[in-house]
C-alpha atoms as a printed R data frame, in Angstrom:
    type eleno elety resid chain resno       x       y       z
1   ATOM     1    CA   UNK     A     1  96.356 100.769  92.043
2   ATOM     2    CA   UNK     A     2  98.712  98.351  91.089
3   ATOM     3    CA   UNK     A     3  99.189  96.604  87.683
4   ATOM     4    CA   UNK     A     4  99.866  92.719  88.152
5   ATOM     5    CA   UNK     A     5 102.185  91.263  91.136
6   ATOM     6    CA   UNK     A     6 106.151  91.522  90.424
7   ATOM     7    CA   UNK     A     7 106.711  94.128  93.825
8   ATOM     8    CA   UNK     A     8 103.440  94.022  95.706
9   ATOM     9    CA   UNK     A     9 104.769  92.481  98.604
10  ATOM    10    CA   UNK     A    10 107.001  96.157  98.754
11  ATOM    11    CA   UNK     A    11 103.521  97.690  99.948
12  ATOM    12    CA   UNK     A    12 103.336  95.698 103.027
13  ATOM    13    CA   UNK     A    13 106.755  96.141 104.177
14  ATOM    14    CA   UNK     A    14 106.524  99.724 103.284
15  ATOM    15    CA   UNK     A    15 103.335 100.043 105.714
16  ATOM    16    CA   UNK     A    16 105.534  98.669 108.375
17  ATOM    17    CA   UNK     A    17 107.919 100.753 108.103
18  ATOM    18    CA   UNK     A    18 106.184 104.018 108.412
19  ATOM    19    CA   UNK     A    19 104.305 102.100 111.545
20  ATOM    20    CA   UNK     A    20 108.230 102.290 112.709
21  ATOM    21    CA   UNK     A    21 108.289  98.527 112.555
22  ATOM    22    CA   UNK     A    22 112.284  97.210 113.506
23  ATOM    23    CA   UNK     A    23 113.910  94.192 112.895
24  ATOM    24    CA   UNK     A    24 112.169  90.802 112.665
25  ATOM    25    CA   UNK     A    25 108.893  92.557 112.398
26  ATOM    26    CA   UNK     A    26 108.124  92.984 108.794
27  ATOM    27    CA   UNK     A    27 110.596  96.253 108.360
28  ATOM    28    CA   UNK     A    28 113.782  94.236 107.328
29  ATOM    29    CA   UNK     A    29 112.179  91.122 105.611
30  ATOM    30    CA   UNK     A    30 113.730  90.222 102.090
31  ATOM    31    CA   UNK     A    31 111.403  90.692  99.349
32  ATOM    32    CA   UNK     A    32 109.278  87.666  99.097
33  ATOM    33    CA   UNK     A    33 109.351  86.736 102.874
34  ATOM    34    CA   UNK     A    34 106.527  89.962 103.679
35  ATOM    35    CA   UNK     A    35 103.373  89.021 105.352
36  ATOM    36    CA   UNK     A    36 100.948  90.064 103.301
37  ATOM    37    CA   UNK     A    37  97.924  90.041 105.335
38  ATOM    38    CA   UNK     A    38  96.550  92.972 106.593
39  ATOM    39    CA   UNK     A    39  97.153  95.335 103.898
40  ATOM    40    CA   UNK     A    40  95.441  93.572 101.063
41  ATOM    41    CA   UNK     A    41  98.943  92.958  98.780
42  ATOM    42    CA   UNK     A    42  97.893  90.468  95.733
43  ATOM    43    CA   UNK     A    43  94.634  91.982  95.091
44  ATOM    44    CA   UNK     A    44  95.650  95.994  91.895
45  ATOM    45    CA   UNK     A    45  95.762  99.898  92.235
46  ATOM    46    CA   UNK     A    46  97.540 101.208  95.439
47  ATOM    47    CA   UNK     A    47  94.668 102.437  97.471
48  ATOM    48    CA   UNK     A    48  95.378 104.643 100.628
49  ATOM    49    CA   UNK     A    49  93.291 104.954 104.098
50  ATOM    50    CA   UNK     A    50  94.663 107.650 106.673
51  ATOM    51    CA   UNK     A    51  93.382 106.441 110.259
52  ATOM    52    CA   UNK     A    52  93.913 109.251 112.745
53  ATOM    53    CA   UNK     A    53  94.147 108.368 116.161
54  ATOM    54    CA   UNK     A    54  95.939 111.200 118.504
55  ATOM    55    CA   UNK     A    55  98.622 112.392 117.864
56  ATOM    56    CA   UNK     A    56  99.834 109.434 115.643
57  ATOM    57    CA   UNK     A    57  97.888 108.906 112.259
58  ATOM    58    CA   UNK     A    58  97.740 105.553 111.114
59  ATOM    59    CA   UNK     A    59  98.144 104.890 107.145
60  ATOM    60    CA   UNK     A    60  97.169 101.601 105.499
61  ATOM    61    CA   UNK     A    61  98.072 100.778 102.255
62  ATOM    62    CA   UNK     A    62  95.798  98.137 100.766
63  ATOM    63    CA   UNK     A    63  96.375  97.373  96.909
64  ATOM    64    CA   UNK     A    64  93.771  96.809  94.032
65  ATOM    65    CA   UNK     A    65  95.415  95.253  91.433
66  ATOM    66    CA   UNK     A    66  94.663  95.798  87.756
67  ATOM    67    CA   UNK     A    67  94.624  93.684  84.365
68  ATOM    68    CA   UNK     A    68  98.580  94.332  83.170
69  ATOM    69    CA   UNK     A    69  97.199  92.878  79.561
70  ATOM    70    CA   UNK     A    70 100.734  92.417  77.991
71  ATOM    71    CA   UNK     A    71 103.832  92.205  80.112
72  ATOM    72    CA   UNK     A    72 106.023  94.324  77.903
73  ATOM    73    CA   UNK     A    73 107.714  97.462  78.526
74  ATOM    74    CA   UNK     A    74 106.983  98.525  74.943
75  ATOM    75    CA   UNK     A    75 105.256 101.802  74.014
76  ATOM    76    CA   UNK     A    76 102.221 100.611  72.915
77  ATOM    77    CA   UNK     A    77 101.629  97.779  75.324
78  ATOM    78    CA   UNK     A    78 101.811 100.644  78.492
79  ATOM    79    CA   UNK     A    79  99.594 103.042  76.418
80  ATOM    80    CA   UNK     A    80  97.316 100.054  77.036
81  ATOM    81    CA   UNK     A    81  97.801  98.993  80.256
82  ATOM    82    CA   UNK     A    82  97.496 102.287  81.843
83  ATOM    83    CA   UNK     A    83  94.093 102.971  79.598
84  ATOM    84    CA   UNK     A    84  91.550 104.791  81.498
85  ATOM    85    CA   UNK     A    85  89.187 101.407  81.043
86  ATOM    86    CA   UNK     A    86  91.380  99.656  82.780
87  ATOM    87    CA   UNK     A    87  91.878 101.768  86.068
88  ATOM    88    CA   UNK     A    88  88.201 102.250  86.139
89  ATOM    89    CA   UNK     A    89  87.510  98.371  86.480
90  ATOM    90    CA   UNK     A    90  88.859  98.250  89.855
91  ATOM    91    CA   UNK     A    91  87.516 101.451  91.364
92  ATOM    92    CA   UNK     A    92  84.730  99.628  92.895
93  ATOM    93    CA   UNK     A    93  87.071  97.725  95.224
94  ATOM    94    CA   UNK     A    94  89.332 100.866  95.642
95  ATOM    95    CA   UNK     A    95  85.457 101.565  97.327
96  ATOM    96    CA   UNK     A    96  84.998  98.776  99.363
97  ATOM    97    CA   UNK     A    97  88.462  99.165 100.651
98  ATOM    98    CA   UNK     A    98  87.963 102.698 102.251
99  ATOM    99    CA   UNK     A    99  90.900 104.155 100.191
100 ATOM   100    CA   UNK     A   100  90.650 107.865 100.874
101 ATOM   101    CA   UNK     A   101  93.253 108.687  97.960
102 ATOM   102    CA   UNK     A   102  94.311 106.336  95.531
103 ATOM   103    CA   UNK     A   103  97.573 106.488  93.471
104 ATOM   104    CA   UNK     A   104  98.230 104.600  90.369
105 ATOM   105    CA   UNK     A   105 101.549 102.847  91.323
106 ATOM   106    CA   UNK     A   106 102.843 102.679  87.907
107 ATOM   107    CA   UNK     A   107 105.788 104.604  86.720
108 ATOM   108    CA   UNK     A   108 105.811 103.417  82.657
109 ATOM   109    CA   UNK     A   109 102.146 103.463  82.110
110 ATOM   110    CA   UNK     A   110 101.814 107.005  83.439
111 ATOM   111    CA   UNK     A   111 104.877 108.847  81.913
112 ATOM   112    CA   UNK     A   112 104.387 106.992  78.552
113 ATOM   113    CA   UNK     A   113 101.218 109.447  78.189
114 ATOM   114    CA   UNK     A   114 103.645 112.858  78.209
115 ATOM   115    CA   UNK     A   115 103.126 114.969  81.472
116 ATOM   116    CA   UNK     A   116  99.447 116.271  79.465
117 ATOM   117    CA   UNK     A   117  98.444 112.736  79.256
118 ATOM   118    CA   UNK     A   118  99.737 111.615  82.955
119 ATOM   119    CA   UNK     A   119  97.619 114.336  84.023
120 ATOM   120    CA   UNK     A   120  94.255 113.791  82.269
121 ATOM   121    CA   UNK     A   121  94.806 110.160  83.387
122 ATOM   122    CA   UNK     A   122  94.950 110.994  86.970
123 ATOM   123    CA   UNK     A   123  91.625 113.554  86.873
124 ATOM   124    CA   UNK     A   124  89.843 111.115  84.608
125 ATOM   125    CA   UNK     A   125  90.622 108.341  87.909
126 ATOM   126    CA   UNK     A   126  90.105 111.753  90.422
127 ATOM   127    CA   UNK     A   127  86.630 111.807  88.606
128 ATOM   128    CA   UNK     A   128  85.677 107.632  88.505
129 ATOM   129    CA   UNK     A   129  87.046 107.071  91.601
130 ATOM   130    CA   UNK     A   130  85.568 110.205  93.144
131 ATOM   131    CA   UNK     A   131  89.109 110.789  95.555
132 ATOM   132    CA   UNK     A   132  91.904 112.374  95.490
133 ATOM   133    CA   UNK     A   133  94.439 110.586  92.699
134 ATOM   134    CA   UNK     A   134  98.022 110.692  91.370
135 ATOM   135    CA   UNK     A   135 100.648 108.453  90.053
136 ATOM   136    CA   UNK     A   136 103.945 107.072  90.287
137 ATOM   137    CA   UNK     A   137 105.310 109.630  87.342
138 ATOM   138    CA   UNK     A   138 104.150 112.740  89.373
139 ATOM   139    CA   UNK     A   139 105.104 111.159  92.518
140 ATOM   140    CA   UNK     A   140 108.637 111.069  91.094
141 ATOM   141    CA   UNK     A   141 108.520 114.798  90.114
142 ATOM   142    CA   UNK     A   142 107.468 116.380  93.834
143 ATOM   143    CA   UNK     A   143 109.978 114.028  95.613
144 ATOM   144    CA   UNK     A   144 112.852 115.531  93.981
145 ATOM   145    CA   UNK     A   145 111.134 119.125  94.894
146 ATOM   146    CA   UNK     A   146 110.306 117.926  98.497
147 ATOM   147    CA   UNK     A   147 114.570 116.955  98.693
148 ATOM   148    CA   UNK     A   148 115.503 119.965  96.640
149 ATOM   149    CA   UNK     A   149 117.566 118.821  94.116
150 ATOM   150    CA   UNK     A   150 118.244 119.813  90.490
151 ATOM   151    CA   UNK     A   151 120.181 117.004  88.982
152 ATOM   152    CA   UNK     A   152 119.256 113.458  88.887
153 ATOM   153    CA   UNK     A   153 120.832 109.959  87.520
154 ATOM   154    CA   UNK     A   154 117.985 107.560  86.232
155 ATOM   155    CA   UNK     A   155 118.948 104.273  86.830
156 ATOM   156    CA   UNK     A   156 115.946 102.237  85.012
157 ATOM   157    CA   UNK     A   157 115.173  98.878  84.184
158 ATOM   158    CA   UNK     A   158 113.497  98.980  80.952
159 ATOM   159    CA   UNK     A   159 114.403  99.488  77.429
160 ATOM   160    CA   UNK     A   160 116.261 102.909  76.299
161 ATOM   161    CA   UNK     A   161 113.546 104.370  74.226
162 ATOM   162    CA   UNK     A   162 111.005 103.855  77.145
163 ATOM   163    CA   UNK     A   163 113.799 105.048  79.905
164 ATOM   164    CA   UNK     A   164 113.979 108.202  77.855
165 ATOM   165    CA   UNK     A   165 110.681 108.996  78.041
166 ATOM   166    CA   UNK     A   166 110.728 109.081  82.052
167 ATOM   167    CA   UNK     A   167 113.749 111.651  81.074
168 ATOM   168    CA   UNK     A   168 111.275 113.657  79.079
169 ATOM   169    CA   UNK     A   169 108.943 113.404  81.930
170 ATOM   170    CA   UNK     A   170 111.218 114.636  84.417
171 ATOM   171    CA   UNK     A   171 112.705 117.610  82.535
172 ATOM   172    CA   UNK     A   172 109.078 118.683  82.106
173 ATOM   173    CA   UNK     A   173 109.241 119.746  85.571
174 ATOM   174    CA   UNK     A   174 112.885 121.588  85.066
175 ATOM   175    CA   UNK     A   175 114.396 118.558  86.182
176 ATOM   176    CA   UNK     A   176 118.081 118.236  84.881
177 ATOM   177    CA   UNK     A   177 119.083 114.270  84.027
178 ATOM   178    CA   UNK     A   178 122.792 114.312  84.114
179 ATOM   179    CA   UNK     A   179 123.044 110.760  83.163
180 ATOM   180    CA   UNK     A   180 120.386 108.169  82.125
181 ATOM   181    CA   UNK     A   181 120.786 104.268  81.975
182 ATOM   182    CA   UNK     A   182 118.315 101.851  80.828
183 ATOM   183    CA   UNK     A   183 118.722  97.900  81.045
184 ATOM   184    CA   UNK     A   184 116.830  96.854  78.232
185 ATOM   185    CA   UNK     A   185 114.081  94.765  80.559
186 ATOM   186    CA   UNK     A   186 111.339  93.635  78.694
187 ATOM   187    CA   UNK     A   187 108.805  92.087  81.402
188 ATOM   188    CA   UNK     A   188 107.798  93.427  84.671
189 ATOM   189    CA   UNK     A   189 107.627  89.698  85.825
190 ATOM   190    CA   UNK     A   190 111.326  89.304  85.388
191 ATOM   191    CA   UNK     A   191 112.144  92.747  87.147
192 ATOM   192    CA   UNK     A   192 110.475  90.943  90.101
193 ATOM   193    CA   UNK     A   193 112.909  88.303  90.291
194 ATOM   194    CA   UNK     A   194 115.707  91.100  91.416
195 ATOM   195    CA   UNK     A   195 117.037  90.962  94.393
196 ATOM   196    CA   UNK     A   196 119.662  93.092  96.358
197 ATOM   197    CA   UNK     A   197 122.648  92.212  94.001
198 ATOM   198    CA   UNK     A   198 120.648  93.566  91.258
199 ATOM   199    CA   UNK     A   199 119.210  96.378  92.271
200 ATOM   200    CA   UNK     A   200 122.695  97.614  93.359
201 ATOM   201    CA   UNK     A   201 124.264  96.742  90.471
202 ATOM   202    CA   UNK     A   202 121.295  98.495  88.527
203 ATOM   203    CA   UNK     A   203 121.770 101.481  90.796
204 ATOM   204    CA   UNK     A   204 125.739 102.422  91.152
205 ATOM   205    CA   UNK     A   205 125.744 101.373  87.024
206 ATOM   206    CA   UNK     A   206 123.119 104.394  86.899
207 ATOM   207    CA   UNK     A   207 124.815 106.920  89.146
208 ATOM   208    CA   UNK     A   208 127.057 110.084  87.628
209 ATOM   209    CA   UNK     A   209 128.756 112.308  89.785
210 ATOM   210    CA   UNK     A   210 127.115 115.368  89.320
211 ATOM   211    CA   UNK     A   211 123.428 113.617  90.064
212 ATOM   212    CA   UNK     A   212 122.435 114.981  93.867
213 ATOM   213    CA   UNK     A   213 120.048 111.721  93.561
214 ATOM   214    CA   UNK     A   214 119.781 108.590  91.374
215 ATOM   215    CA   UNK     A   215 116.262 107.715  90.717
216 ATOM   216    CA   UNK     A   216 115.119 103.624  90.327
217 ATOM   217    CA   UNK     A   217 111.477 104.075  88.301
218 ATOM   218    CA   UNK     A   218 110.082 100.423  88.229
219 ATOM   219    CA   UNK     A   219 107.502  99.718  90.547
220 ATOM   220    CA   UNK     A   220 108.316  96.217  89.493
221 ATOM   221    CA   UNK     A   221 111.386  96.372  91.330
222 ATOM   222    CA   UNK     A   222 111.613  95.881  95.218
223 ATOM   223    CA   UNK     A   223 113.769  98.427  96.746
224 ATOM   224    CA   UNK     A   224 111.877  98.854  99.760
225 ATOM   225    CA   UNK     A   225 114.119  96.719 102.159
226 ATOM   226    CA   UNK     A   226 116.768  98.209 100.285
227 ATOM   227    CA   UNK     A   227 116.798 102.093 100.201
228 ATOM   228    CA   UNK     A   228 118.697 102.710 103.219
229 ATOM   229    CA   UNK     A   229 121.698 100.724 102.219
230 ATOM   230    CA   UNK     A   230 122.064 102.125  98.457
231 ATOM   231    CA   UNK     A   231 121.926 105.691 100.014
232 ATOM   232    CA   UNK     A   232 124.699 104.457 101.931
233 ATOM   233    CA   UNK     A   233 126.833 103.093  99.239
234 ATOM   234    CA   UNK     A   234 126.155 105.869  96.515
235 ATOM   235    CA   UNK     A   235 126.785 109.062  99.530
236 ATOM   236    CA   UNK     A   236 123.779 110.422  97.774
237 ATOM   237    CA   UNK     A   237 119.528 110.309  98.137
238 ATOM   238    CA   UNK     A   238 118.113 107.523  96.046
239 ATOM   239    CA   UNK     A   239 114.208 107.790  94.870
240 ATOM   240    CA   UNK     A   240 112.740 104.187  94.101
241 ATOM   241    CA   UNK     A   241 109.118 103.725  92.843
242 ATOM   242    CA   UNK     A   242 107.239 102.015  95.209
243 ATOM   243    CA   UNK     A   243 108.943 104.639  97.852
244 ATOM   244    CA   UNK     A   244 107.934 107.721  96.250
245 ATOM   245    CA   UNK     A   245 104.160 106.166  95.289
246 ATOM   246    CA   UNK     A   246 103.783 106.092  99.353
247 ATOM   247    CA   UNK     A   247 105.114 109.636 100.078
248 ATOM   248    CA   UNK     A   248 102.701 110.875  96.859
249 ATOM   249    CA   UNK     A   249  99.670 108.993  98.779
250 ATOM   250    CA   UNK     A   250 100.458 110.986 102.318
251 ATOM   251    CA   UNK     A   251 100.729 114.310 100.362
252 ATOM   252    CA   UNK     A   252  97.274 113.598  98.810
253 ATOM   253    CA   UNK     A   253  95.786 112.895 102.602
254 ATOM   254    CA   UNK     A   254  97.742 115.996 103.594
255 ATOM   255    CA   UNK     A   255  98.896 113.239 106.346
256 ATOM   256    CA   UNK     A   256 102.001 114.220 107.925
257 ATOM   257    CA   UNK     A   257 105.293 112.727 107.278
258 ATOM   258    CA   UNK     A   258 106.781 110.022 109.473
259 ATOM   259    CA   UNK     A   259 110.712 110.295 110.074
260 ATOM   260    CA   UNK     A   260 111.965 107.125 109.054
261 ATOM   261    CA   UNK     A   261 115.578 107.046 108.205
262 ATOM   262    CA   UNK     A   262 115.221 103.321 107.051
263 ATOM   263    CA   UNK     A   263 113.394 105.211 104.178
264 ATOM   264    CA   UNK     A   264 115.489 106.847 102.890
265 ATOM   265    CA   UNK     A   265 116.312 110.677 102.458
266 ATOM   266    CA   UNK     A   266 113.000 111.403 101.407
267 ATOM   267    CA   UNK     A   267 111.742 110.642 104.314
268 ATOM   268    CA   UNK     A   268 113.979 112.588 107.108
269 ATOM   269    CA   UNK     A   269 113.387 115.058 109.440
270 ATOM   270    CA   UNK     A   270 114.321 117.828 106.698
271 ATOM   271    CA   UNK     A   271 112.020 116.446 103.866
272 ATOM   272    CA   UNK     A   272 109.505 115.746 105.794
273 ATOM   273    CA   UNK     A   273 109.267 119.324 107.009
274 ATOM   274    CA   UNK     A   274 109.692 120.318 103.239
């Protein structure tokens, strides 16, 4: 599930790319040029079908998008906007959809509860939507097991106070954050607007040297035609939202692993066998 539209059109590209699309086919397409038909972008929650045919599953990734309410990272505003009411509105279409698992593809409005809260959040959806669930906070936590590292940069678009409770979050889980940097973003809406400029300024601002991976936790932020180039640049993994919501949606279908380099670390031939 997905709240409002800054990064949608990641989800499309994304499915493309585990298909093993190239260039000129959807793979490599700046954010904002992505078809969007076929997976169901511009409609809330990230909703996940596994097709298996053969030996090579097919994985669509439709989205159900929910109310946002207030477009603020501010604490109270995401206690709202990731309210239990809210998710359940949509579960119908998650439904009519065929999602087989269904993720919450929101990073602030799931950590903002405290790992506790995150995790009644995602059984109270389990239990509505009657599938498998997760979110974007907990997708976060097993890709840095699935790549084995211990220390991580955050490199995060919203305000401090909010950026250091994705810190809390992640140290929850043992998680060392050598260095933390937030950019004082109110609005999802203008996160949107980012292009690659941005989001590499945003990221090599964020890095430290002792991080084995810098993590980029807005889901508001496309990064998806962008991972493999920022892993390039920083010599290190780098772990963006709507990349780590996708690999969180194959471990709940148990659906194997894809290698795509153009993915990033996270999904190579070594963490895909992790």
């Amino acid at each position: 599930m997905y709240p409002g539209y800054s990064a949608e059109d990641d989800y499309p590209r994304l499915e493309a790319m585990l298909a093993g699309a190239g260039p000129g086919d959807g793979g490599d397409m700046e954010p904002g040029s992505a078809a969007t038909g076929g997976s169901g972008a511009g409609d809330g929650a990230l909703g996940l079908a596994g097709a298996v045919t053969g030996a090579s599953p097919a994985v669509r990734l439709p989205l159900v998008h929910t109310d946002i309410g207030e477009d603020a990272h501010r604490v109270d505003a995401l206690l709202e906007m990731g309210s239990a009411a809210r998710l359940a509105a949509r579960v119908d279409e998650l439904r009519a959809r065929g999602a087989q698992a269904v993720v919450w593809a929101c990073t602030s409005a799931s950590f903002v509860f405290g790992r506790e809260g995150a995790q009644e959040q995602v059984r109270e959806l389990a239990q509505v939507a009657g599938l498998p669930a997760s979110s974007t906070s907990f997708a976060f936590a097993h890709a840095i097991g699935d790549l084995g590292v211990e220390q991580v940069a955050v490199a995060a678009t919203y305000p401090e106070d909010v950026a250091e409770l994705f810190t809390a979050f992640l140290k929850s889980f043992g998680t060392e954050v050598v260095a933390m940097r937030g950019s004082g973003i109110i609005t999802a809406a203008e996160v949107g607007t980012w292009g690659w400029e941005e989001v590499r300024a945003l990221a090599r601002a964020g890095d430290h040297p002792e991080a084995q991976a810098v993590l980029l936790p807005d889901t508001a932020l496309h990064t998806a035609a962008y991972i493999a180039r920022l892993e390039a640049e920083l010599g290190k993994p780098v772990l963006t939202a709507n990349q780590v919501t996708v690999r969180e949606g194959l471990r709940l279908l148990a659906h194997p692993v894809p290698h795509r380099p153009r993915l990033g670390a996270l999904f190579s031939a070594a963490a895909a066998a992790a």
